[in-house]
């Protein structure tokens, strides 16, 4: 039996509840301006400075913007032949990604010196939103990329109290992203928990560096996004 679809008011309420649980109350949400219809700045390149935690948070925020925008398009134009169960799944994914996007914007805004990157302009021209195969293929690409990005970026968070708190919350979010990837993989191929190239022989999910992730995500984003001061890893 499919679950009831949440209204827009209920989704906003759920987002506020998440921010409160994460330690960022309603005042922070208002200050951050977390509505998805904020004006879009089409200025210079978006710079992600990995020399501090805010750069890492903005990196996650960029990816969550992309995923949230994608699923908003999906639920606004459900693909041909979609059934009730898949409709429920798509609405859940859209709600989760919207919450994640809003969380990062609020967290960055409330941090000392924090300035969220501008609203990015997605480019979904390569996606056929009427096609189940096209939507699910891109959804799996985004979810797997998101998991790999979180896995690769966690090492760049500082060992301060704030950095530790961000790491804990990022861990909670990446686990949800992995659940998303698994359900999408299952919709594409029954009884599959993951795409064949994302879990290695040791049972570990892949981790990707920011440069690799941004190249892959760049196919779906109009903006020029650059990562700087990314610490070298051994």
mmCIF file of N, CA and C in Angstrom, residues 59-189:
data_model
loop_
_atom_site.group_PDB
_atom_site.id
_atom_site.type_symbol
_atom_site.label_atom_id
_atom_site.label_comp_id
_atom_site.label_asym_id
_atom_site.label_seq_id
_atom_site.Cartn_x
_atom_site.Cartn_y
_atom_site.Cartn_z
ATOM 1 N N UNK A 59 30.010 22.868 -0.320
ATOM 2 C CA UNK A 59 30.146 21.767 -1.290
ATOM 3 C C UNK A 59 28.932 20.840 -1.186
ATOM 4 N N UNK A 60 28.613 20.433 0.038
ATOM 5 C CA UNK A 60 27.433 19.585 0.238
ATOM 6 C C UNK A 60 26.165 20.319 -0.169
ATOM 7 N N UNK A 61 26.107 21.615 0.145
ATOM 8 C CA UNK A 61 24.942 22.423 -0.202
ATOM 9 C C UNK A 61 24.747 22.478 -1.717
ATOM 10 N N UNK A 62 25.825 22.602 -2.462
ATOM 11 C CA UNK A 62 25.732 22.627 -3.920
ATOM 12 C C UNK A 62 25.120 21.338 -4.450
ATOM 13 N N UNK A 63 25.586 20.211 -3.929
ATOM 14 C CA UNK A 63 25.071 18.926 -4.400
ATOM 15 C C UNK A 63 23.616 18.718 -3.993
ATOM 16 N N UNK A 64 23.275 19.158 -2.786
ATOM 17 C CA UNK A 64 21.886 19.017 -2.343
ATOM 18 C C UNK A 64 20.957 19.924 -3.142
ATOM 19 N N UNK A 65 21.452 21.094 -3.547
ATOM 20 C CA UNK A 65 20.660 21.945 -4.433
ATOM 21 C C UNK A 65 20.321 21.210 -5.723
ATOM 22 N N UNK A 66 21.320 20.543 -6.289
ATOM 23 C CA UNK A 66 21.120 19.832 -7.546
ATOM 24 C C UNK A 66 20.100 18.714 -7.387
ATOM 25 N N UNK A 67 20.246 17.923 -6.332
ATOM 26 C CA UNK A 67 19.327 16.808 -6.130
ATOM 27 C C UNK A 67 17.911 17.299 -5.848
ATOM 28 N N UNK A 68 17.791 18.315 -5.012
ATOM 29 C CA UNK A 68 16.466 18.844 -4.689
ATOM 30 C C UNK A 68 15.778 19.378 -5.938
ATOM 31 N N UNK A 69 16.506 20.100 -6.771
ATOM 32 C CA UNK A 69 15.930 20.653 -7.995
ATOM 33 C C UNK A 69 15.488 19.543 -8.940
ATOM 34 N N UNK A 70 16.279 18.477 -9.005
ATOM 35 C CA UNK A 70 15.933 17.351 -9.875
ATOM 36 C C UNK A 70 14.624 16.700 -9.436
ATOM 37 N N UNK A 71 14.520 16.389 -8.145
ATOM 38 C CA UNK A 71 13.312 15.696 -7.686
ATOM 39 C C UNK A 71 12.084 16.594 -7.703
ATOM 40 N N UNK A 72 12.283 17.895 -7.567
ATOM 41 C CA UNK A 72 11.156 18.807 -7.724
ATOM 42 C C UNK A 72 10.602 18.721 -9.150
ATOM 43 N N UNK A 73 11.510 18.604 -10.119
ATOM 44 C CA UNK A 73 11.077 18.443 -11.505
ATOM 45 C C UNK A 73 10.363 17.105 -11.691
ATOM 46 N N UNK A 74 10.875 16.075 -11.054
ATOM 47 C CA UNK A 74 10.280 14.744 -11.195
ATOM 48 C C UNK A 74 8.847 14.734 -10.678
ATOM 49 N N UNK A 75 8.636 15.253 -9.470
ATOM 50 C CA UNK A 75 7.293 15.186 -8.880
ATOM 51 C C UNK A 75 6.325 16.159 -9.544
ATOM 52 N N UNK A 76 6.859 17.190 -10.187
ATOM 53 C CA UNK A 76 5.994 18.119 -10.912
ATOM 54 C C UNK A 76 5.598 17.578 -12.278
ATOM 55 N N UNK A 77 6.328 16.567 -12.746
ATOM 56 C CA UNK A 77 6.040 15.997 -14.069
ATOM 57 C C UNK A 77 6.322 14.499 -14.009
ATOM 58 N N UNK A 78 5.474 13.770 -13.291
ATOM 59 C CA UNK A 78 5.700 12.341 -13.074
ATOM 60 C C UNK A 78 5.764 11.595 -14.404
ATOM 61 N N UNK A 79 6.733 10.706 -14.492
ATOM 62 C CA UNK A 79 6.967 10.024 -15.760
ATOM 63 C C UNK A 79 5.805 9.099 -16.139
ATOM 64 N N UNK A 80 5.733 8.804 -17.419
ATOM 65 C CA UNK A 80 4.641 7.993 -17.957
ATOM 66 C C UNK A 80 4.605 6.611 -17.303
ATOM 67 N N UNK A 81 3.415 6.190 -16.914
ATOM 68 C CA UNK A 81 3.239 4.849 -16.378
ATOM 69 C C UNK A 81 3.638 4.679 -14.932
ATOM 70 N N UNK A 82 3.968 5.749 -14.232
ATOM 71 C CA UNK A 82 4.387 5.620 -12.834
ATOM 72 C C UNK A 82 3.227 5.104 -11.989
ATOM 73 N N UNK A 83 3.515 4.171 -11.070
ATOM 74 C CA UNK A 83 2.465 3.630 -10.215
ATOM 75 C C UNK A 83 2.454 4.331 -8.862
ATOM 76 N N UNK A 84 1.520 3.949 -8.011
ATOM 77 C CA UNK A 84 1.366 4.630 -6.723
ATOM 78 C C UNK A 84 2.602 4.464 -5.839
ATOM 79 N N UNK A 85 3.182 3.264 -5.837
ATOM 80 C CA UNK A 85 4.361 3.032 -4.997
ATOM 81 C C UNK A 85 5.531 3.899 -5.437
ATOM 82 N N UNK A 86 5.760 3.986 -6.728
ATOM 83 C CA UNK A 86 6.868 4.792 -7.222
ATOM 84 C C UNK A 86 6.593 6.284 -7.027
ATOM 85 N N UNK A 87 5.334 6.678 -7.138
ATOM 86 C CA UNK A 87 4.978 8.072 -6.856
ATOM 87 C C UNK A 87 5.305 8.421 -5.413
ATOM 88 N N UNK A 88 4.973 7.510 -4.493
ATOM 89 C CA UNK A 88 5.281 7.734 -3.079
ATOM 90 C C UNK A 88 6.780 7.846 -2.851
ATOM 91 N N UNK A 89 7.545 6.986 -3.521
ATOM 92 C CA UNK A 89 9.005 7.025 -3.379
ATOM 93 C C UNK A 89 9.552 8.355 -3.882
ATOM 94 N N UNK A 90 9.104 8.803 -5.030
ATOM 95 C CA UNK A 90 9.602 10.056 -5.598
ATOM 96 C C UNK A 90 9.251 11.244 -4.704
ATOM 97 N N UNK A 91 8.063 11.240 -4.129
ATOM 98 C CA UNK A 91 7.689 12.317 -3.210
ATOM 99 C C UNK A 91 8.560 12.292 -1.953
ATOM 100 N N UNK A 92 8.882 11.103 -1.460
ATOM 101 C CA UNK A 92 9.764 10.994 -0.293
ATOM 102 C C UNK A 92 11.155 11.529 -0.621
ATOM 103 N N UNK A 93 11.680 11.146 -1.775
ATOM 104 C CA UNK A 93 13.011 11.602 -2.168
ATOM 105 C C UNK A 93 13.040 13.116 -2.312
ATOM 106 N N UNK A 94 12.002 13.672 -2.926
ATOM 107 C CA UNK A 94 11.933 15.128 -3.083
ATOM 108 C C UNK A 94 11.898 15.819 -1.725
ATOM 109 N N UNK A 95 11.129 15.269 -0.803
ATOM 110 C CA UNK A 95 11.035 15.866 0.535
ATOM 111 C C UNK A 95 12.372 15.806 1.255
ATOM 112 N N UNK A 96 13.034 14.654 1.205
ATOM 113 C CA UNK A 96 14.323 14.498 1.886
ATOM 114 C C UNK A 96 15.362 15.469 1.345
ATOM 115 N N UNK A 97 15.460 15.538 0.023
ATOM 116 C CA UNK A 97 16.496 16.385 -0.566
ATOM 117 C C UNK A 97 16.214 17.861 -0.314
ATOM 118 N N UNK A 98 14.948 18.238 -0.292
ATOM 119 C CA UNK A 98 14.622 19.618 0.058
ATOM 120 C C UNK A 98 15.018 19.950 1.479
ATOM 121 N N UNK A 99 14.795 19.005 2.383
ATOM 122 C CA UNK A 99 15.194 19.192 3.777
ATOM 123 C C UNK A 99 16.717 19.318 3.889
ATOM 124 N N UNK A 100 17.443 18.446 3.195
ATOM 125 C CA UNK A 100 18.906 18.499 3.248
ATOM 126 C C UNK A 100 19.429 19.826 2.719
ATOM 127 N N UNK A 101 18.880 20.266 1.599
ATOM 128 C CA UNK A 101 19.288 21.555 1.026
ATOM 129 C C UNK A 101 19.059 22.688 2.017
ATOM 130 N N UNK A 102 17.878 22.728 2.608
ATOM 131 C CA UNK A 102 17.540 23.796 3.541
ATOM 132 C C UNK A 102 18.419 23.745 4.790
ATOM 133 N N UNK A 103 18.748 22.539 5.233
ATOM 134 C CA UNK A 103 19.600 22.404 6.405
ATOM 135 C C UNK A 103 20.968 23.035 6.167
ATOM 136 N N UNK A 104 21.582 22.712 5.044
ATOM 137 C CA UNK A 104 22.923 23.250 4.793
ATOM 138 C C UNK A 104 22.902 24.765 4.636
ATOM 139 N N UNK A 105 21.884 25.291 3.985
ATOM 140 C CA UNK A 105 21.808 26.736 3.843
ATOM 141 C C UNK A 105 21.698 27.401 5.210
ATOM 142 N N UNK A 106 20.864 26.841 6.091
ATOM 143 C CA UNK A 106 20.701 27.400 7.428
ATOM 144 C C UNK A 106 21.972 27.252 8.256
ATOM 145 N N UNK A 107 22.605 26.072 8.176
ATOM 146 C CA UNK A 107 23.823 25.825 8.954
ATOM 147 C C UNK A 107 24.931 26.783 8.567
ATOM 148 N N UNK A 108 25.105 27.005 7.284
ATOM 149 C CA UNK A 108 26.144 27.929 6.809
ATOM 150 C C UNK A 108 25.823 29.351 7.228
ATOM 151 N N UNK A 109 24.564 29.746 7.086
ATOM 152 C CA UNK A 109 24.163 31.113 7.418
ATOM 153 C C UNK A 109 24.377 31.427 8.890
ATOM 154 N N UNK A 110 24.200 30.456 9.760
ATOM 155 C CA UNK A 110 24.307 30.681 11.200
ATOM 156 C C UNK A 110 25.728 30.520 11.722
ATOM 157 N N UNK A 111 26.623 29.974 10.900
ATOM 158 C CA UNK A 111 28.012 29.818 11.332
ATOM 159 C C UNK A 111 28.729 31.162 11.261
ATOM 160 N N UNK A 112 29.677 31.438 12.175
ATOM 161 C CA UNK A 112 30.432 32.699 12.126
ATOM 162 C C UNK A 112 31.104 32.888 10.770
ATOM 163 N N UNK A 113 30.788 33.980 10.120
ATOM 164 C CA UNK A 113 31.378 34.265 8.817
ATOM 165 C C UNK A 113 30.797 33.458 7.676
ATOM 166 N N UNK A 114 29.739 32.725 7.949
ATOM 167 C CA UNK A 114 29.190 31.853 6.930
ATOM 168 C C UNK A 114 28.370 32.572 5.878
ATOM 169 N N UNK A 115 28.660 32.279 4.624
ATOM 170 C CA UNK A 115 27.894 32.834 3.503
ATOM 171 C C UNK A 115 27.574 31.683 2.544
ATOM 172 N N UNK A 116 26.312 31.298 2.427
ATOM 173 C CA UNK A 116 25.979 30.220 1.490
ATOM 174 C C UNK A 116 26.251 30.639 0.051
ATOM 175 N N UNK A 117 26.652 29.696 -0.758
ATOM 176 C CA UNK A 117 26.792 29.985 -2.174
ATOM 177 C C UNK A 117 25.424 30.340 -2.748
ATOM 178 N N UNK A 118 25.411 30.979 -3.902
ATOM 179 C CA UNK A 118 24.147 31.387 -4.509
ATOM 180 C C UNK A 118 23.331 30.171 -4.952
ATOM 181 N N UNK A 119 22.081 30.432 -5.260
ATOM 182 C CA UNK A 119 21.251 29.387 -5.854
ATOM 183 C C UNK A 119 21.839 29.003 -7.212
ATOM 184 N N UNK A 120 22.096 27.731 -7.385
ATOM 185 C CA UNK A 120 22.672 27.255 -8.639
ATOM 186 C C UNK A 120 21.585 27.099 -9.698
ATOM 187 N N UNK A 121 22.000 27.134 -10.943
ATOM 188 C CA UNK A 121 21.076 26.962 -12.058
ATOM 189 C C UNK A 121 21.283 25.571 -12.657
ATOM 190 N N UNK A 122 20.331 24.664 -12.435
ATOM 191 C CA UNK A 122 20.500 23.312 -12.979
ATOM 192 C C UNK A 122 20.264 23.263 -14.475
ATOM 193 N N UNK A 123 20.824 22.260 -15.106
ATOM 194 C CA UNK A 123 20.608 22.021 -16.529
ATOM 195 C C UNK A 123 20.198 20.551 -16.689
ATOM 196 N N UNK A 124 18.907 20.337 -16.798
ATOM 197 C CA UNK A 124 18.379 18.986 -16.937
ATOM 198 C C UNK A 124 17.923 18.700 -18.362
ATOM 199 N N UNK A 125 18.529 19.392 -19.313
ATOM 200 C CA UNK A 125 18.126 19.234 -20.705
ATOM 201 C C UNK A 125 18.378 17.818 -21.222
ATOM 202 N N UNK A 126 19.296 17.098 -20.584
ATOM 203 C CA UNK A 126 19.597 15.735 -21.028
ATOM 204 C C UNK A 126 18.640 14.711 -20.436
ATOM 205 N N UNK A 127 17.753 15.147 -19.553
ATOM 206 C CA UNK A 127 16.831 14.232 -18.879
ATOM 207 C C UNK A 127 15.474 14.265 -19.574
ATOM 208 N N UNK A 128 14.951 13.095 -19.897
ATOM 209 C CA UNK A 128 13.588 12.981 -20.418
ATOM 210 C C UNK A 128 12.679 12.662 -19.236
ATOM 211 N N UNK A 129 12.032 13.681 -18.693
ATOM 212 C CA UNK A 129 11.231 13.503 -17.492
ATOM 213 C C UNK A 129 9.945 12.709 -17.737
ATOM 214 N N UNK A 130 9.641 12.420 -18.996
ATOM 215 C CA UNK A 130 8.499 11.565 -19.308
ATOM 216 C C UNK A 130 8.888 10.092 -19.334
ATOM 217 N N UNK A 131 10.192 9.833 -19.273
ATOM 218 C CA UNK A 131 10.701 8.467 -19.400
ATOM 219 C C UNK A 131 11.146 7.918 -18.052
ATOM 220 N N UNK A 132 10.580 6.810 -17.640
ATOM 221 C CA UNK A 132 10.973 6.155 -16.391
ATOM 222 C C UNK A 132 12.457 5.812 -16.400
ATOM 223 N N UNK A 133 12.929 5.241 -17.498
ATOM 224 C CA UNK A 133 14.334 4.829 -17.581
ATOM 225 C C UNK A 133 15.266 6.016 -17.426
ATOM 226 N N UNK A 134 14.947 7.128 -18.089
ATOM 227 C CA UNK A 134 15.794 8.312 -18.015
ATOM 228 C C UNK A 134 15.806 8.887 -16.613
ATOM 229 N N UNK A 135 14.649 9.023 -16.001
ATOM 230 C CA UNK A 135 14.562 9.594 -14.650
ATOM 231 C C UNK A 135 15.309 8.731 -13.648
ATOM 232 N N UNK A 136 15.085 7.420 -13.691
ATOM 233 C CA UNK A 136 15.727 6.547 -12.713
ATOM 234 C C UNK A 136 17.229 6.480 -12.920
ATOM 235 N N UNK A 137 17.671 6.505 -14.169
ATOM 236 C CA UNK A 137 19.109 6.481 -14.453
ATOM 237 C C UNK A 137 19.795 7.708 -13.872
ATOM 238 N N UNK A 138 19.214 8.882 -14.077
ATOM 239 C CA UNK A 138 19.811 10.112 -13.553
ATOM 240 C C UNK A 138 19.693 10.149 -12.030
ATOM 241 N N UNK A 139 18.564 9.675 -11.495
ATOM 242 C CA UNK A 139 18.403 9.635 -10.042
ATOM 243 C C UNK A 139 19.495 8.788 -9.397
ATOM 244 N N UNK A 140 19.779 7.636 -9.983
ATOM 245 C CA UNK A 140 20.819 6.768 -9.427
ATOM 246 C C UNK A 140 22.185 7.423 -9.550
ATOM 247 N N UNK A 141 22.429 8.103 -10.652
ATOM 248 C CA UNK A 141 23.690 8.831 -10.825
ATOM 249 C C UNK A 141 23.862 9.860 -9.712
ATOM 250 N N UNK A 142 22.820 10.649 -9.443
ATOM 251 C CA UNK A 142 22.895 11.679 -8.413
ATOM 252 C C UNK A 142 23.079 11.077 -7.027
ATOM 253 N N UNK A 143 22.320 10.034 -6.717
ATOM 254 C CA UNK A 143 22.388 9.455 -5.375
ATOM 255 C C UNK A 143 23.752 8.810 -5.122
ATOM 256 N N UNK A 144 24.239 8.035 -6.087
ATOM 257 C CA UNK A 144 25.555 7.414 -5.925
ATOM 258 C C UNK A 144 26.659 8.460 -5.851
ATOM 259 N N UNK A 145 26.519 9.503 -6.665
ATOM 260 C CA UNK A 145 27.512 10.571 -6.636
ATOM 261 C C UNK A 145 27.486 11.291 -5.291
ATOM 262 N N UNK A 146 26.289 11.517 -4.757
ATOM 263 C CA UNK A 146 26.174 12.174 -3.462
ATOM 264 C C UNK A 146 26.835 11.381 -2.351
ATOM 265 N N UNK A 147 26.587 10.074 -2.324
ATOM 266 C CA UNK A 147 27.206 9.217 -1.305
ATOM 267 C C UNK A 147 28.722 9.272 -1.417
ATOM 268 N N UNK A 148 29.236 9.134 -2.627
ATOM 269 C CA UNK A 148 30.688 9.153 -2.835
ATOM 270 C C UNK A 148 31.282 10.509 -2.463
ATOM 271 N N UNK A 149 30.520 11.582 -2.708
ATOM 272 C CA UNK A 149 31.008 12.918 -2.365
ATOM 273 C C UNK A 149 31.109 13.095 -0.858
ATOM 274 N N UNK A 150 30.078 12.688 -0.129
ATOM 275 C CA UNK A 150 30.119 12.770 1.329
ATOM 276 C C UNK A 150 31.261 11.911 1.878
ATOM 277 N N UNK A 151 31.399 10.706 1.365
ATOM 278 C CA UNK A 151 32.465 9.824 1.839
ATOM 279 C C UNK A 151 33.838 10.439 1.607
ATOM 280 N N UNK A 152 33.989 11.124 0.484
ATOM 281 C CA UNK A 152 35.287 11.712 0.164
ATOM 282 C C UNK A 152 35.569 13.005 0.894
ATOM 283 N N UNK A 153 34.517 13.742 1.271
ATOM 284 C CA UNK A 153 34.709 15.076 1.856
ATOM 285 C C UNK A 153 34.781 15.076 3.375
ATOM 286 N N UNK A 154 34.337 14.009 4.013
ATOM 287 C CA UNK A 154 34.303 13.985 5.479
ATOM 288 C C UNK A 154 35.674 14.265 6.087
ATOM 289 N N UNK A 155 36.725 13.825 5.408
ATOM 290 C CA UNK A 155 38.084 13.988 5.929
ATOM 291 C C UNK A 155 38.517 15.455 6.005
ATOM 292 N N UNK A 156 37.824 16.330 5.287
ATOM 293 C CA UNK A 156 38.226 17.728 5.247
ATOM 294 C C UNK A 156 37.603 18.566 6.368
ATOM 295 N N UNK A 157 36.671 18.008 7.112
ATOM 296 C CA UNK A 157 36.096 18.735 8.233
ATOM 297 C C UNK A 157 37.116 18.829 9.367
ATOM 298 N N UNK A 158 37.112 19.940 10.061
ATOM 299 C CA UNK A 158 38.094 20.175 11.122
ATOM 300 C C UNK A 158 37.815 19.295 12.332
ATOM 301 N N UNK A 159 38.798 19.236 13.234
ATOM 302 C CA UNK A 159 38.646 18.467 14.466
ATOM 303 C C UNK A 159 38.139 19.327 15.607
ATOM 304 N N UNK A 160 37.589 20.480 15.282
ATOM 305 C CA UNK A 160 36.974 21.339 16.293
ATOM 306 C C UNK A 160 35.626 20.763 16.706
ATOM 307 N N UNK A 161 35.024 21.354 17.741
ATOM 308 C CA UNK A 161 33.705 20.911 18.171
ATOM 309 C C UNK A 161 32.685 21.068 17.049
ATOM 310 N N UNK A 162 32.757 22.213 16.353
ATOM 311 C CA UNK A 162 31.821 22.444 15.249
ATOM 312 C C UNK A 162 32.038 21.428 14.136
ATOM 313 N N UNK A 163 33.294 21.184 13.796
ATOM 314 C CA UNK A 163 33.590 20.224 12.742
ATOM 315 C C UNK A 163 33.096 18.832 13.083
ATOM 316 N N UNK A 164 33.242 18.453 14.354
ATOM 317 C CA UNK A 164 32.758 17.151 14.801
ATOM 318 C C UNK A 164 31.245 17.066 14.702
ATOM 319 N N UNK A 165 30.567 18.143 15.085
ATOM 320 C CA UNK A 165 29.103 18.179 14.981
ATOM 321 C C UNK A 165 28.667 18.062 13.527
ATOM 322 N N UNK A 166 29.370 18.772 12.648
ATOM 323 C CA UNK A 166 29.030 18.696 11.226
ATOM 324 C C UNK A 166 29.250 17.283 10.696
ATOM 325 N N UNK A 167 30.300 16.625 11.162
ATOM 326 C CA UNK A 167 30.605 15.272 10.709
ATOM 327 C C UNK A 167 29.497 14.300 11.103
ATOM 328 N N UNK A 168 29.009 14.443 12.339
ATOM 329 C CA UNK A 168 27.925 13.576 12.807
ATOM 330 C C UNK A 168 26.676 13.762 11.950
ATOM 331 N N UNK A 169 26.336 15.011 11.690
ATOM 332 C CA UNK A 169 25.147 15.292 10.886
ATOM 333 C C UNK A 169 25.330 14.842 9.439
ATOM 334 N N UNK A 170 26.539 15.027 8.908
ATOM 335 C CA UNK A 170 26.807 14.568 7.541
ATOM 336 C C UNK A 170 26.667 13.058 7.451
ATOM 337 N N UNK A 171 27.094 12.364 8.509
ATOM 338 C CA UNK A 171 26.950 10.915 8.537
ATOM 339 C C UNK A 171 25.492 10.485 8.511
ATOM 340 N N UNK A 172 24.646 11.239 9.188
ATOM 341 C CA UNK A 172 23.221 10.924 9.189
ATOM 342 C C UNK A 172 22.599 11.194 7.820
ATOM 343 N N UNK A 173 23.085 12.221 7.156
ATOM 344 C CA UNK A 173 22.539 12.552 5.839
ATOM 345 C C UNK A 173 23.029 11.568 4.785
ATOM 346 N N UNK A 174 24.308 11.205 4.824
ATOM 347 C CA UNK A 174 24.826 10.305 3.790
ATOM 348 C C UNK A 174 24.189 8.926 3.900
ATOM 349 N N UNK A 175 23.801 8.525 5.094
ATOM 350 C CA UNK A 175 23.130 7.233 5.231
ATOM 351 C C UNK A 175 21.767 7.257 4.546
ATOM 352 N N UNK A 176 21.109 8.405 4.589
ATOM 353 C CA UNK A 176 19.834 8.549 3.882
ATOM 354 C C UNK A 176 20.066 8.529 2.376
ATOM 355 N N UNK A 177 21.112 9.214 1.924
ATOM 356 C CA UNK A 177 21.431 9.209 0.500
ATOM 357 C C UNK A 177 21.698 7.782 0.012
ATOM 358 N N UNK A 178 22.363 6.987 0.829
ATOM 359 C CA UNK A 178 22.640 5.599 0.456
ATOM 360 C C UNK A 178 21.352 4.788 0.367
ATOM 361 N N UNK A 179 20.411 5.069 1.257
ATOM 362 C CA UNK A 179 19.103 4.395 1.176
ATOM 363 C C UNK A 179 18.403 4.782 -0.119
ATOM 364 N N UNK A 180 18.507 6.064 -0.485
ATOM 365 C CA UNK A 180 17.926 6.513 -1.746
ATOM 366 C C UNK A 180 18.530 5.733 -2.915
ATOM 367 N N UNK A 181 19.850 5.644 -2.934
ATOM 368 C CA UNK A 181 20.533 4.950 -4.021
ATOM 369 C C UNK A 181 20.080 3.500 -4.106
ATOM 370 N N UNK A 182 19.898 2.882 -2.962
ATOM 371 C CA UNK A 182 19.507 1.473 -2.942
ATOM 372 C C UNK A 182 18.102 1.274 -3.489
ATOM 373 N N UNK A 183 17.172 2.142 -3.088
ATOM 374 C CA UNK A 183 15.798 1.966 -3.571
ATOM 375 C C UNK A 183 15.714 2.248 -5.067
ATOM 376 N N UNK A 184 16.482 3.223 -5.563
ATOM 377 C CA UNK A 184 16.480 3.500 -6.994
ATOM 378 C C UNK A 184 17.084 2.328 -7.768
ATOM 379 N N UNK A 185 18.191 1.778 -7.251
ATOM 380 C CA UNK A 185 18.797 0.612 -7.896
ATOM 381 C C UNK A 185 17.808 -0.548 -7.941
ATOM 382 N N UNK A 186 17.029 -0.695 -6.862
ATOM 383 C CA UNK A 186 16.026 -1.753 -6.828
ATOM 384 C C UNK A 186 14.904 -1.539 -7.825
ATOM 385 N N UNK A 187 14.546 -0.290 -8.078
ATOM 386 C CA UNK A 187 13.512 -0.010 -9.067
ATOM 387 C C UNK A 187 14.008 -0.303 -10.481
ATOM 388 N N UNK A 188 15.294 -0.051 -10.699
ATOM 389 C CA UNK A 188 15.864 -0.291 -12.026
ATOM 390 C C UNK A 188 16.026 -1.786 -12.276
ATOM 391 N N UNK A 189 16.589 -2.478 -11.301
ATOM 392 C CA UNK A 189 16.817 -3.922 -11.416
ATOM 393 C C UNK A 189 16.366 -4.583 -10.122
#
